[in-house]
PDB file of C-alpha atoms in Angstrom:
ATOM      1  CA  MET B  24      32.872  44.737  20.152  1.00 59.00           C
ATOM      2  CA  LYS B  25      33.262  44.328  16.423  1.00 56.00           C
ATOM      3  CA  ARG B  26      34.273  40.695  16.880  1.00 60.00           C
ATOM      4  CA  ILE B  27      31.306  40.042  19.177  1.00 59.00           C
ATOM      5  CA  LEU B  28      28.869  41.550  16.610  1.00 55.00           C
ATOM      6  CA  THR B  29      30.444  39.566  13.837  1.00 56.00           C
ATOM      7  CA  ALA B  30      30.129  36.283  15.917  1.00 55.00           C
ATOM      8  CA  LEU B  31      26.471  37.103  16.698  1.00 53.00           C
ATOM      9  CA  ALA B  32      25.757  37.706  13.039  1.00 54.00           C
ATOM     10  CA  LEU B  33      27.345  34.396  12.037  1.00 57.00           C
ATOM     11  CA  ALA B  34      25.384  32.620  14.715  1.00 55.00           C
ATOM     12  CA  ALA B  35      22.169  34.192  13.572  1.00 54.00           C
ATOM     13  CA  ALA B  36      22.920  33.141   9.994  1.00 52.00           C
ATOM     14  CA  VAL B  37      23.564  29.536  11.108  1.00 53.00           C
ATOM     15  CA  PHE B  38      20.263  29.291  12.926  1.00 55.00           C
ATOM     16  CA  ALA B  39      18.299  31.164  10.249  1.00 50.00           C
ATOM     17  CA  GLY B  40      19.580  28.906   7.455  1.00 51.00           C
ATOM     18  CA  PRO B  41      17.578  25.776   8.300  1.00 52.00           C
ATOM     19  CA  ALA B  42      14.436  27.854   9.177  1.00 54.00           C
ATOM     20  CA  GLN B  43      14.720  29.765   5.898  1.00 55.00           C
ATOM     21  CA  ALA B  44      15.135  26.556   3.999  1.00 56.00           C
ATOM     22  CA  GLN B  45      11.948  25.210   5.673  1.00 65.00           C
ATOM     23  CA  ASP B  46      10.059  28.437   4.791  1.00 74.00           C
ATOM     24  CA  ASP B  47      11.144  28.244   1.177  1.00 88.00           C
ATOM     25  CA  PHE B  48      10.271  24.557   0.825  1.00 96.00           C
ATOM     26  CA  PRO B  49       9.968  23.414  -1.901  1.00 96.00           C
ATOM     27  CA  ASN B  50      12.247  25.415  -4.115  1.00 96.00           C
ATOM     28  CA  ARG B  51      13.224  22.532  -6.438  1.00 97.00           C
ATOM     29  CA  PRO B  52      11.680  19.301  -7.624  1.00 98.00           C
ATOM     30  CA  ILE B  53      10.630  16.555  -5.188  1.00 98.00           C
ATOM     31  CA  ARG B  54      11.513  12.883  -5.920  1.00 98.00           C
ATOM     32  CA  LEU B  55       8.630  10.521  -5.045  1.00 98.00           C
ATOM     33  CA  VAL B  56      10.169   7.014  -4.969  1.00 98.00           C
ATOM     34  CA  VAL B  57       7.772   4.185  -5.976  1.00 95.00           C
ATOM     35  CA  PRO B  58       9.407   1.002  -4.759  1.00 92.00           C
ATOM     36  CA  PHE B  59       7.797  -1.080  -7.483  1.00 86.00           C
ATOM     37  CA  ALA B  60       7.933  -1.316 -11.283  1.00 81.00           C
ATOM     38  CA  ALA B  61       6.075   1.145 -13.555  1.00 83.00           C
ATOM     39  CA  GLY B  62       2.507   0.168 -14.510  1.00 77.00           C
ATOM     40  CA  GLY B  63       1.410  -1.455 -11.186  1.00 77.00           C
ATOM     41  CA  SER B  64      -1.323  -0.106  -8.956  1.00 80.00           C
ATOM     42  CA  THR B  65       1.089   1.740  -6.687  1.00 87.00           C
ATOM     43  CA  ASP B  66       2.775   3.485  -9.645  1.00 89.00           C
ATOM     44  CA  ILE B  67      -0.602   4.462 -11.164  1.00 88.00           C
ATOM     45  CA  VAL B  68      -1.786   5.935  -7.850  1.00 91.00           C
ATOM     46  CA  ALA B  69       1.528   7.727  -7.362  1.00 95.00           C
ATOM     47  CA  ARG B  70       1.389   9.347 -10.779  1.00 95.00           C
ATOM     48  CA  ILE B  71      -2.167  10.607 -10.349  1.00 95.00           C
ATOM     49  CA  ILE B  72      -1.428  12.181  -6.984  1.00 97.00           C
ATOM     50  CA  ALA B  73       2.038  13.478  -7.982  1.00 98.00           C
ATOM     51  CA  ALA B  74       0.551  15.472 -10.838  1.00 98.00           C
ATOM     52  CA  LYS B  75      -1.855  17.277  -8.487  1.00 98.00           C
ATOM     53  CA  MET B  76       0.708  17.730  -5.730  1.00 98.00           C
ATOM     54  CA  SER B  77       2.971  19.440  -8.349  1.00 98.00           C
ATOM     55  CA  GLU B  78       0.304  22.013  -9.006  1.00 98.00           C
ATOM     56  CA  ILE B  79      -0.347  22.543  -5.278  1.00 98.00           C
ATOM     57  CA  LEU B  80       3.375  22.880  -4.312  1.00 97.00           C
ATOM     58  CA  LYS B  81       4.325  24.705  -7.486  1.00 97.00           C
ATOM     59  CA  GLN B  82       7.282  22.376  -7.874  1.00 97.00           C
ATOM     60  CA  GLN B  83       7.466  19.125  -9.896  1.00 98.00           C
ATOM     61  CA  VAL B  84       6.913  15.955  -7.966  1.00 98.00           C
ATOM     62  CA  VAL B  85       8.714  13.414 -10.013  1.00 98.00           C
ATOM     63  CA  VAL B  86       7.926   9.669  -9.806  1.00 97.00           C
ATOM     64  CA  ASP B  87      11.084   7.554  -9.554  1.00 97.00           C
ATOM     65  CA  ASN B  88      10.451   3.774  -9.894  1.00 94.00           C
ATOM     66  CA  ARG B  89      13.009   1.748  -7.855  1.00 93.00           C
ATOM     67  CA  GLY B  90      11.611  -1.884  -7.712  1.00 87.00           C
ATOM     68  CA  GLY B  91      13.179  -4.830  -6.133  1.00 86.00           C
ATOM     69  CA  ALA B  92      13.071  -7.048  -3.053  1.00 86.00           C
ATOM     70  CA  GLY B  93       9.323  -6.602  -2.586  1.00 86.00           C
ATOM     71  CA  GLY B  94       9.652  -2.920  -2.227  1.00 91.00           C
ATOM     72  CA  ASN B  95      12.676  -2.953   0.149  1.00 94.00           C
ATOM     73  CA  LEU B  96      15.148  -1.512  -2.262  1.00 95.00           C
ATOM     74  CA  GLY B  97      13.277   1.716  -2.930  1.00 96.00           C
ATOM     75  CA  ALA B  98      12.258   2.120   0.705  1.00 98.00           C
ATOM     76  CA  ALA B  99      15.845   1.638   1.914  1.00 98.00           C
ATOM     77  CA  ALA B 100      17.046   4.338  -0.525  1.00 98.00           C
ATOM     78  CA  VAL B 101      14.611   6.829   0.905  1.00 98.00           C
ATOM     79  CA  ALA B 102      15.471   5.874   4.488  1.00 98.00           C
ATOM     80  CA  LYS B 103      19.074   6.762   3.750  1.00 98.00           C
ATOM     81  CA  ALA B 104      18.278  10.014   1.862  1.00 98.00           C
ATOM     82  CA  ALA B 105      18.815  13.518   3.268  1.00 98.00           C
ATOM     83  CA  PRO B 106      15.981  14.462   5.600  1.00 98.00           C
ATOM     84  CA  ASP B 107      15.072  17.626   3.668  1.00 97.00           C
ATOM     85  CA  GLY B 108      11.750  16.631   2.080  1.00 98.00           C
ATOM     86  CA  TYR B 109      13.134  16.398  -1.426  1.00 98.00           C
ATOM     87  CA  THR B 110      13.198  12.573  -1.453  1.00 98.00           C
ATOM     88  CA  VAL B 111      10.038  10.796  -0.165  1.00 98.00           C
ATOM     89  CA  LEU B 112       8.520   7.374  -0.500  1.00 98.00           C
ATOM     90  CA  MET B 113       5.208   6.007  -1.660  1.00 98.00           C
ATOM     91  CA  GLY B 114       5.060   3.305   0.976  1.00 97.00           C
ATOM     92  CA  THR B 115       2.654   0.463   1.044  1.00 95.00           C
ATOM     93  CA  VAL B 116       1.373  -2.383   3.322  1.00 94.00           C
ATOM     94  CA  ALA B 117       4.294  -4.434   1.955  1.00 93.00           C
ATOM     95  CA  THR B 118       7.044  -1.977   2.776  1.00 96.00           C
ATOM     96  CA  HIS B 119       5.823  -0.933   6.125  1.00 97.00           C
ATOM     97  CA  ALA B 120       3.773  -3.922   7.536  1.00 96.00           C
ATOM     98  CA  ILE B 121       4.463  -7.204   5.803  1.00 94.00           C
ATOM     99  CA  ASN B 122       8.143  -7.089   4.767  1.00 95.00           C
ATOM    100  CA  PRO B 123       9.434  -6.504   8.318  1.00 96.00           C
ATOM    101  CA  ALA B 124       8.041  -9.912   9.257  1.00 94.00           C
ATOM    102  CA  LEU B 125       8.696 -11.646   5.999  1.00 94.00           C
ATOM    103  CA  TYR B 126      12.349 -10.763   5.322  1.00 95.00           C
ATOM    104  CA  THR B 127      15.011 -12.162   7.664  1.00 93.00           C
ATOM    105  CA  LYS B 128      17.328  -9.240   6.879  1.00 93.00           C
ATOM    106  CA  MET B 129      15.641  -5.850   6.574  1.00 96.00           C
ATOM    107  CA  PRO B 130      17.647  -2.813   5.243  1.00 97.00           C
ATOM    108  CA  TYR B 131      15.532  -0.384   7.239  1.00 98.00           C
ATOM    109  CA  ASP B 132      13.333  -0.054  10.263  1.00 98.00           C
ATOM    110  CA  PRO B 133       9.722   0.859   9.140  1.00 98.00           C
ATOM    111  CA  VAL B 134       9.136   3.030  12.168  1.00 98.00           C
ATOM    112  CA  LYS B 135      12.514   4.430  13.272  1.00 98.00           C
ATOM    113  CA  ASP B 136      13.858   5.222   9.833  1.00 98.00           C
ATOM    114  CA  PHE B 137      10.829   7.182   8.535  1.00 98.00           C
ATOM    115  CA  ALA B 138       8.705  10.156   9.342  1.00 98.00           C
ATOM    116  CA  PRO B 139       5.024   9.497   8.467  1.00 98.00           C
ATOM    117  CA  VAL B 140       3.517  12.163   6.186  1.00 98.00           C
ATOM    118  CA  SER B 141       0.108  11.244   4.819  1.00 98.00           C
ATOM    119  CA  LEU B 142      -2.037   8.104   4.291  1.00 98.00           C
ATOM    120  CA  LEU B 143      -3.308   8.839   0.803  1.00 98.00           C
ATOM    121  CA  VAL B 144      -5.536   5.978  -0.373  1.00 96.00           C
ATOM    122  CA  ASN B 145      -6.884   2.522   0.416  1.00 92.00           C
ATOM    123  CA  VAL B 146      -7.220  -0.084  -2.357  1.00 89.00           C
ATOM    124  CA  PRO B 147      -9.689  -2.940  -1.615  1.00 91.00           C
ATOM    125  CA  ASN B 148      -8.813  -6.559  -2.313  1.00 91.00           C
ATOM    126  CA  VAL B 149     -11.418  -9.037  -3.544  1.00 94.00           C
ATOM    127  CA  VAL B 150     -12.059 -12.762  -3.301  1.00 97.00           C
ATOM    128  CA  VAL B 151     -12.750 -14.286  -6.662  1.00 97.00           C
ATOM    129  CA  VAL B 152     -13.429 -17.788  -7.917  1.00 97.00           C
ATOM    130  CA  HIS B 153     -13.793 -19.557 -11.238  1.00 98.00           C
ATOM    131  CA  PRO B 154     -17.521 -19.930 -12.107  1.00 97.00           C
ATOM    132  CA  SER B 155     -17.175 -23.746 -12.174  1.00 96.00           C
ATOM    133  CA  LEU B 156     -16.591 -23.748  -8.424  1.00 96.00           C
ATOM    134  CA  GLY B 157     -20.304 -22.968  -7.980  1.00 95.00           C
ATOM    135  CA  VAL B 158     -20.081 -20.623  -5.010  1.00 96.00           C
ATOM    136  CA  LYS B 159     -21.276 -17.052  -4.901  1.00 94.00           C
ATOM    137  CA  THR B 160     -20.950 -16.010  -1.295  1.00 96.00           C
ATOM    138  CA  THR B 161     -18.282 -16.131   1.443  1.00 97.00           C
ATOM    139  CA  ALA B 162     -20.445 -18.502   3.563  1.00 97.00           C
ATOM    140  CA  GLU B 163     -20.768 -20.915   0.559  1.00 97.00           C
ATOM    141  CA  LEU B 164     -16.958 -20.782   0.007  1.00 97.00           C
ATOM    142  CA  ILE B 165     -16.196 -21.501   3.672  1.00 98.00           C
ATOM    143  CA  ALA B 166     -18.684 -24.377   3.650  1.00 97.00           C
ATOM    144  CA  LEU B 167     -17.041 -25.909   0.583  1.00 97.00           C
ATOM    145  CA  LEU B 168     -13.573 -25.576   1.932  1.00 97.00           C
ATOM    146  CA  LYS B 169     -14.476 -27.021   5.353  1.00 97.00           C
ATOM    147  CA  ALA B 170     -15.930 -30.066   3.581  1.00 97.00           C
ATOM    148  CA  ASN B 171     -12.847 -30.435   1.369  1.00 96.00           C
ATOM    149  CA  PRO B 172      -9.694 -29.479   3.303  1.00 95.00           C
ATOM    150  CA  ASP B 173      -6.600 -29.061   1.089  1.00 95.00           C
ATOM    151  CA  LYS B 174      -8.567 -29.932  -2.002  1.00 96.00           C
ATOM    152  CA  TYR B 175      -8.702 -26.502  -3.531  1.00 97.00           C
ATOM    153  CA  GLU B 176      -5.831 -24.200  -4.614  1.00 96.00           C
ATOM    154  CA  TYR B 177      -5.750 -20.537  -4.372  1.00 96.00           C
ATOM    155  CA  ALA B 178      -3.588 -18.310  -6.496  1.00 94.00           C
ATOM    156  CA  SER B 179      -1.689 -15.180  -5.433  1.00 89.00           C
ATOM    157  CA  SER B 180       0.978 -12.782  -6.875  1.00 83.00           C
ATOM    158  CA  GLY B 181       3.764 -14.491  -4.974  1.00 84.00           C
ATOM    159  CA  VAL B 182       5.037 -15.805  -1.590  1.00 86.00           C
ATOM    160  CA  GLY B 183       4.617 -13.279   1.145  1.00 87.00           C
ATOM    161  CA  THR B 184       2.755 -10.723  -0.921  1.00 86.00           C
ATOM    162  CA  PRO B 185      -0.348  -8.978   0.503  1.00 88.00           C
ATOM    163  CA  LEU B 186      -2.510 -11.170  -1.743  1.00 90.00           C
ATOM    164  CA  HIS B 187      -0.927 -14.408  -0.414  1.00 91.00           C
ATOM    165  CA  LEU B 188      -1.328 -13.229   3.119  1.00 91.00           C
ATOM    166  CA  SER B 189      -4.956 -12.161   2.490  1.00 93.00           C
ATOM    167  CA  GLY B 190      -5.539 -15.856   1.703  1.00 94.00           C
ATOM    168  CA  ALA B 191      -3.590 -16.959   4.777  1.00 92.00           C
ATOM    169  CA  LEU B 192      -5.574 -14.662   7.008  1.00 92.00           C
ATOM    170  CA  PHE B 193      -8.868 -16.001   5.445  1.00 95.00           C
ATOM    171  CA  GLU B 194      -7.721 -19.589   6.163  1.00 95.00           C
ATOM    172  CA  SER B 195      -6.842 -18.809   9.738  1.00 92.00           C
ATOM    173  CA  MET B 196     -10.038 -16.864  10.537  1.00 94.00           C
ATOM    174  CA  ALA B 197     -12.392 -19.296   8.753  1.00 96.00           C
ATOM    175  CA  GLY B 198     -10.652 -22.459   9.994  1.00 96.00           C
ATOM    176  CA  VAL B 199     -10.219 -23.845   6.502  1.00 97.00           C
ATOM    177  CA  LYS B 200      -7.268 -25.206   4.553  1.00 95.00           C
ATOM    178  CA  MET B 201      -6.291 -24.500   0.929  1.00 96.00           C
ATOM    179  CA  VAL B 202      -3.192 -25.056  -1.194  1.00 96.00           C
ATOM    180  CA  HIS B 203      -1.359 -21.836  -1.913  1.00 95.00           C
ATOM    181  CA  VAL B 204      -0.121 -21.507  -5.561  1.00 95.00           C
ATOM    182  CA  PRO B 205       2.302 -18.511  -5.886  1.00 90.00           C
ATOM    183  CA  TYR B 206       2.776 -16.835  -9.319  1.00 86.00           C
ATOM    184  CA  LYS B 207       5.327 -14.291 -10.443  1.00 80.00           C
ATOM    185  CA  GLY B 208       2.764 -11.480 -10.348  1.00 78.00           C
ATOM    186  CA  ALA B 209      -1.026 -11.060 -10.258  1.00 82.00           C
ATOM    187  CA  GLY B 210      -1.316 -11.033 -14.064  1.00 83.00           C
ATOM    188  CA  PRO B 211      -0.226 -14.683 -14.647  1.00 88.00           C
ATOM    189  CA  ALA B 212      -2.271 -15.789 -11.644  1.00 90.00           C
ATOM    190  CA  MET B 213      -5.433 -14.127 -13.055  1.00 91.00           C
ATOM    191  CA  LEU B 214      -4.877 -15.871 -16.456  1.00 93.00           C
ATOM    192  CA  ASP B 215      -4.864 -19.218 -14.816  1.00 95.00           C
ATOM    193  CA  LEU B 216      -7.935 -18.414 -12.689  1.00 96.00           C
ATOM    194  CA  VAL B 217      -9.869 -17.320 -15.893  1.00 96.00           C
ATOM    195  CA  GLY B 218      -8.651 -20.479 -17.580  1.00 96.00           C
ATOM    196  CA  GLY B 219      -9.784 -22.650 -14.682  1.00 96.00           C
ATOM    197  CA  GLN B 220      -6.359 -24.007 -13.813  1.00 96.00           C
ATOM    198  CA  VAL B 221      -6.888 -22.662 -10.257  1.00 96.00           C
ATOM    199  CA  LYS B 222     -10.277 -22.074  -8.794  1.00 97.00           C
ATOM    200  CA  ILE B 223      -9.770 -19.322  -6.113  1.00 98.00           C
ATOM    201  CA  MET B 224      -7.767 -16.098  -5.928  1.00 96.00           C
ATOM    202  CA  PHE B 225      -7.278 -13.068  -3.717  1.00 94.00           C
ATOM    203  CA  ASP B 226      -6.591 -10.112  -5.943  1.00 90.00           C
ATOM    204  CA  ASN B 227      -6.548  -6.272  -5.883  1.00 87.00           C
ATOM    205  CA  LEU B 228     -10.004  -5.049  -6.985  1.00 88.00           C
ATOM    206  CA  PRO B 229      -8.610  -2.784  -9.808  1.00 82.00           C
ATOM    207  CA  SER B 230      -7.084  -5.768 -11.730  1.00 82.00           C
ATOM    208  CA  ALA B 231     -10.080  -8.102 -11.124  1.00 88.00           C
ATOM    209  CA  ILE B 232     -13.132  -5.878 -11.672  1.00 86.00           C
ATOM    210  CA  GLY B 233     -13.005  -6.095 -15.518  1.00 87.00           C
ATOM    211  CA  HIS B 234     -13.059  -9.907 -15.374  1.00 91.00           C
ATOM    212  CA  ILE B 235     -15.904  -9.820 -12.824  1.00 93.00           C
ATOM    213  CA  ARG B 236     -17.969  -7.535 -15.036  1.00 90.00           C
ATOM    214  CA  LYS B 237     -17.363  -9.775 -18.029  1.00 93.00           C
ATOM    215  CA  GLY B 238     -18.459 -12.892 -16.046  1.00 95.00           C
ATOM    216  CA  SER B 239     -15.192 -14.760 -16.775  1.00 96.00           C
ATOM    217  CA  ILE B 240     -14.750 -14.992 -12.929  1.00 97.00           C
ATOM    218  CA  THR B 241     -17.128 -14.664 -10.010  1.00 97.00           C
ATOM    219  CA  GLY B 242     -16.686 -11.859  -7.462  1.00 96.00           C
ATOM    220  CA  VAL B 243     -17.434 -13.350  -4.018  1.00 97.00           C
ATOM    221  CA  ALA B 244     -16.698 -10.512  -1.675  1.00 97.00           C
ATOM    222  CA  ILE B 245     -14.725  -7.316  -1.076  1.00 95.00           C
ATOM    223  CA  THR B 246     -12.144  -7.498   1.706  1.00 94.00           C
ATOM    224  CA  THR B 247     -12.598  -4.005   3.228  1.00 91.00           C
ATOM    225  CA  LYS B 248     -15.007  -3.061   6.094  1.00 89.00           C
ATOM    226  CA  GLU B 249     -17.279  -1.245   3.649  1.00 89.00           C
ATOM    227  CA  ARG B 250     -18.394  -2.031   0.180  1.00 91.00           C
ATOM    228  CA  SER B 251     -16.564  -0.467  -2.655  1.00 89.00           C
ATOM    229  CA  PRO B 252     -18.232   2.243  -4.804  1.00 85.00           C
ATOM    230  CA  ALA B 253     -16.591   0.632  -7.804  1.00 84.00           C
ATOM    231  CA  ALA B 254     -18.515  -2.616  -7.108  1.00 88.00           C
ATOM    232  CA  PRO B 255     -21.472  -1.708  -4.869  1.00 90.00           C
ATOM    233  CA  ASP B 256     -23.253  -5.035  -5.429  1.00 92.00           C
ATOM    234  CA  LEU B 257     -20.367  -7.020  -3.983  1.00 94.00           C
ATOM    235  CA  PRO B 258     -20.790  -7.595  -0.261  1.00 96.00           C
ATOM    236  CA  THR B 259     -17.814  -7.532   2.115  1.00 96.00           C
ATOM    237  CA  VAL B 260     -16.314 -10.703   3.382  1.00 97.00           C
ATOM    238  CA  SER B 261     -17.166  -9.607   6.972  1.00 95.00           C
ATOM    239  CA  GLU B 262     -20.890  -9.145   6.199  1.00 95.00           C
ATOM    240  CA  SER B 263     -21.280 -12.292   4.110  1.00 93.00           C
ATOM    241  CA  GLY B 264     -19.808 -15.044   6.238  1.00 92.00           C
ATOM    242  CA  LEU B 265     -16.544 -14.136   8.023  1.00 95.00           C
ATOM    243  CA  PRO B 266     -17.134 -11.329  10.604  1.00 95.00           C
ATOM    244  CA  GLY B 267     -14.074  -9.178  11.408  1.00 94.00           C
ATOM    245  CA  TYR B 268     -12.120 -10.087   8.321  1.00 95.00           C
ATOM    246  CA  GLU B 269     -10.471  -7.136   6.605  1.00 91.00           C
ATOM    247  CA  THR B 270      -7.472  -6.720   4.292  1.00 91.00           C
ATOM    248  CA  TYR B 271      -6.631  -4.017   1.777  1.00 89.00           C
ATOM    249  CA  SER B 272      -3.675  -2.381   0.109  1.00 90.00           C
ATOM    250  CA  TRP B 273      -2.814   1.193   0.930  1.00 95.00           C
ATOM    251  CA  ASN B 274      -0.490   3.965  -0.266  1.00 96.00           C
ATOM    252  CA  ALA B 275       1.169   6.529   1.991  1.00 98.00           C
ATOM    253  CA  ILE B 276       3.909   9.110   1.765  1.00 98.00           C
ATOM    254  CA  PHE B 277       6.872   8.757   4.135  1.00 98.00           C
ATOM    255  CA  ALA B 278       9.916  10.992   4.460  1.00 98.00           C
ATOM    256  CA  PRO B 279      13.294  10.085   5.966  1.00 98.00           C
ATOM    257  CA  ALA B 280      13.441  10.268   9.745  1.00 98.00           C
ATOM    258  CA  GLY B 281      14.566  13.626  11.030  1.00 98.00           C
ATOM    259  CA  THR B 282      12.783  15.644   8.332  1.00 98.00           C
ATOM    260  CA  PRO B 283      11.677  18.899   9.955  1.00 98.00           C
ATOM    261  CA  MET B 284       8.052  19.085  10.964  1.00 97.00           C
ATOM    262  CA  PRO B 285       7.202  22.215   8.988  1.00 97.00           C
ATOM    263  CA  ILE B 286       8.243  20.336   5.797  1.00 98.00           C
ATOM    264  CA  ILE B 287       6.287  17.245   6.840  1.00 98.00           C
ATOM    265  CA  ASP B 288       3.231  19.428   7.423  1.00 97.00           C
ATOM    266  CA  LYS B 289       3.572  21.074   4.003  1.00 98.00           C
ATOM    267  CA  LEU B 290       3.824  17.677   2.243  1.00 98.00           C
ATOM    268  CA  ALA B 291       0.868  16.256   4.299  1.00 98.00           C
ATOM    269  CA  LYS B 292      -1.286  19.246   3.484  1.00 98.00           C
ATOM    270  CA  ALA B 293      -0.457  18.982  -0.250  1.00 98.00           C
ATOM    271  CA  GLY B 294      -1.202  15.240  -0.239  1.00 98.00           C
ATOM    272  CA  ALA B 295      -4.572  15.662   1.578  1.00 98.00           C
ATOM    273  CA  GLU B 296      -5.519  18.470  -0.862  1.00 98.00           C
ATOM    274  CA  ALA B 297      -4.517  16.341  -3.854  1.00 98.00           C
ATOM    275  CA  VAL B 298      -6.663  13.332  -2.925  1.00 97.00           C
ATOM    276  CA  ALA B 299      -9.606  15.598  -1.945  1.00 97.00           C
ATOM    277  CA  ASP B 300      -9.574  17.223  -5.386  1.00 98.00           C
ATOM    278  CA  PRO B 301     -12.750  16.032  -7.360  1.00 97.00           C
ATOM    279  CA  ASP B 302     -10.830  15.265 -10.493  1.00 97.00           C
ATOM    280  CA  VAL B 303      -8.193  13.221  -8.649  1.00 97.00           C
ATOM    281  CA  LYS B 304     -10.939  11.449  -6.614  1.00 95.00           C
ATOM    282  CA  ALA B 305     -12.628  10.433  -9.809  1.00 93.00           C
ATOM    283  CA  LYS B 306      -9.425   9.138 -11.353  1.00 92.00           C
ATOM    284  CA  LEU B 307      -8.667   7.181  -8.277  1.00 92.00           C
ATOM    285  CA  ALA B 308     -12.215   5.772  -8.113  1.00 89.00           C
ATOM    286  CA  ASP B 309     -11.787   4.593 -11.707  1.00 83.00           C
ATOM    287  CA  ILE B 310      -9.036   2.213 -10.454  1.00 80.00           C
ATOM    288  CA  SER B 311     -11.032   1.380  -7.282  1.00 84.00           C
ATOM    289  CA  ALA B 312      -8.806   3.423  -4.941  1.00 89.00           C
ATOM    290  CA  VAL B 313     -10.501   5.273  -2.160  1.00 90.00           C
ATOM    291  CA  SER B 314      -9.189   8.730  -1.113  1.00 94.00           C
ATOM    292  CA  VAL B 315      -8.163   9.081   2.561  1.00 95.00           C
ATOM    293  CA  GLY B 316      -5.787  11.996   3.071  1.00 96.00           C
ATOM    294  CA  ALA B 317      -4.999  11.310   6.788  1.00 97.00           C
ATOM    295  CA  GLY B 318      -2.085  13.258   8.445  1.00 97.00           C
ATOM    296  CA  PRO B 319       1.154  12.215  10.118  1.00 98.00           C
ATOM    297  CA  ALA B 320      -0.324  11.151  13.448  1.00 98.00           C
ATOM    298  CA  GLU B 321      -3.005   9.033  11.821  1.00 98.00           C
ATOM    299  CA  LEU B 322      -0.426   7.352   9.574  1.00 98.00           C
ATOM    300  CA  ALA B 323       1.869   6.589  12.469  1.00 98.00           C
ATOM    301  CA  ALA B 324      -1.006   4.897  14.252  1.00 98.00           C
ATOM    302  CA  HIS B 325      -1.984   3.058  11.083  1.00 97.00           C
ATOM    303  CA  VAL B 326       1.495   1.635  10.603  1.00 98.00           C
ATOM    304  CA  LYS B 327       1.625   0.505  14.202  1.00 97.00           C
ATOM    305  CA  ALA B 328      -1.702  -1.335  13.876  1.00 96.00           C
ATOM    306  CA  GLU B 329      -0.725  -2.904  10.567  1.00 95.00           C
ATOM    307  CA  LEU B 330       2.556  -4.190  11.915  1.00 96.00           C
ATOM    308  CA  ALA B 331       0.692  -5.817  14.817  1.00 95.00           C
ATOM    309  CA  LYS B 332      -1.815  -7.310  12.450  1.00 91.00           C
ATOM    310  CA  TRP B 333       0.466  -8.760   9.735  1.00 91.00           C
ATOM    311  CA  GLY B 334       3.312 -10.046  11.853  1.00 93.00           C
ATOM    312  CA  PRO B 335       1.405 -13.008  13.205  1.00 91.00           C
ATOM    313  CA  VAL B 336      -0.239 -13.720   9.786  1.00 88.00           C
ATOM    314  CA  VAL B 337       3.248 -13.874   8.145  1.00 90.00           C
ATOM    315  CA  LYS B 338       4.509 -16.168  10.909  1.00 90.00           C
ATOM    316  CA  ALA B 339       1.478 -18.406  10.742  1.00 86.00           C
ATOM    317  CA  SER B 340       1.822 -18.663   6.874  1.00 86.00           C
ATOM    318  CA  GLY B 341       5.362 -19.952   7.226  1.00 88.00           C
ATOM    319  CA  ALA B 342       6.549 -17.510   4.511  1.00 87.00           C
ATOM    320  CA  SER B 343      10.119 -16.254   4.895  1.00 89.00           C
ATOM    321  CA  ILE B 344      12.605 -14.678   2.563  1.00 89.00           C
ATOM    322  CA  ASN B 345      16.272 -14.570   3.346  1.00 82.00           C
ATOM    323  CA  GLU B 346      17.876 -11.746   1.305  1.00 66.00           C
TER     324      GLU B 346
END
C-alpha cells in the first residue's frame, strides 16, 4: 500500500509540474527576439510594446536583436527554442509571408513551427515620388507609366523586401512596367529619391512622412485600405486609381510550436492590453503604426491569407535568394 501511495504521489507531482509552471507564468524575464537590427521600425515597435508588457506581466520583456537573412536567423532561433513562453518572436510580413516564397532554403516553417500569439500593429506603406515627376495621384502615376513602359525607375530597400514587392504588386495590378532599383536599406533609397536620382519609391510611412511634410518628396497615396491618421490628407491607392490594392507591414508575436495554450493566452492578453493602452497607442501613432491587438485565431488566419497573397507576387517578381 505504501508503495502504491508513493507511486500515486509521484504521478501527481509529474502531472502537476507543467500545470503549475503554466499557472506561475511568467516567473522570470521573457526574451522577445526582433529578427532585425536595432533602430528599424520593427525594433522601435517592439521596444514600445515590450515596456508596457513588462508592466502588465510583472516580469521584464527583454528585446533581443538577432538580424540576418531577412529575418530568418532570428525567426529560426525562436522556432527551435523551448516551447515555454520565455522566448518569443516579433514576427513580420517578411518572416511569415514573404521569405517562405523568396528563399529557396527556409530554416523553419512559418505555420508548423510557430504558435500564433497576437497581431499587434499594422504599419502603412506609402507611394512617393520626386516632385519633378509632376504627378500627385495614383491615377496620374498609372497614366504616366502606361505611356512610358520601363522608362521610370522605382527604388526599394532591397530585392525581395516588402517594399520591393509592394512595387511589384502595383505593376501587376496596374498593368505597368517600371525598372526596379534595389538599395541596401530604405535610408539610401530615400536619399536618392530626395536627390532626384530615382523618381518613384515604395516606403514605410514612418520613414517617409517627414520628407513628405517638408515637400522634398510628393506623397501620392497610402497603401492600406483606410487612410492613415498620421497623414489623413493622403488618399489610399485603392480609392485614388487602383481599386483593391493593399500592402502594409505588420508586427506580431509568435511562440515556438507546442507552447501550452494557457501561456499563449496570457501573452496574447498582455499584448492586446499593451497596444490598447492610451500612452502606447499615442507612441505608436507617432511612428504611424496602428494598434490592432488581435488574438491567436485571428493571427493564424492572417498569416494564412498573407502567405496566399505574397507567394504569387514573389514568383511574378522573379526574386529569389539561395541561402
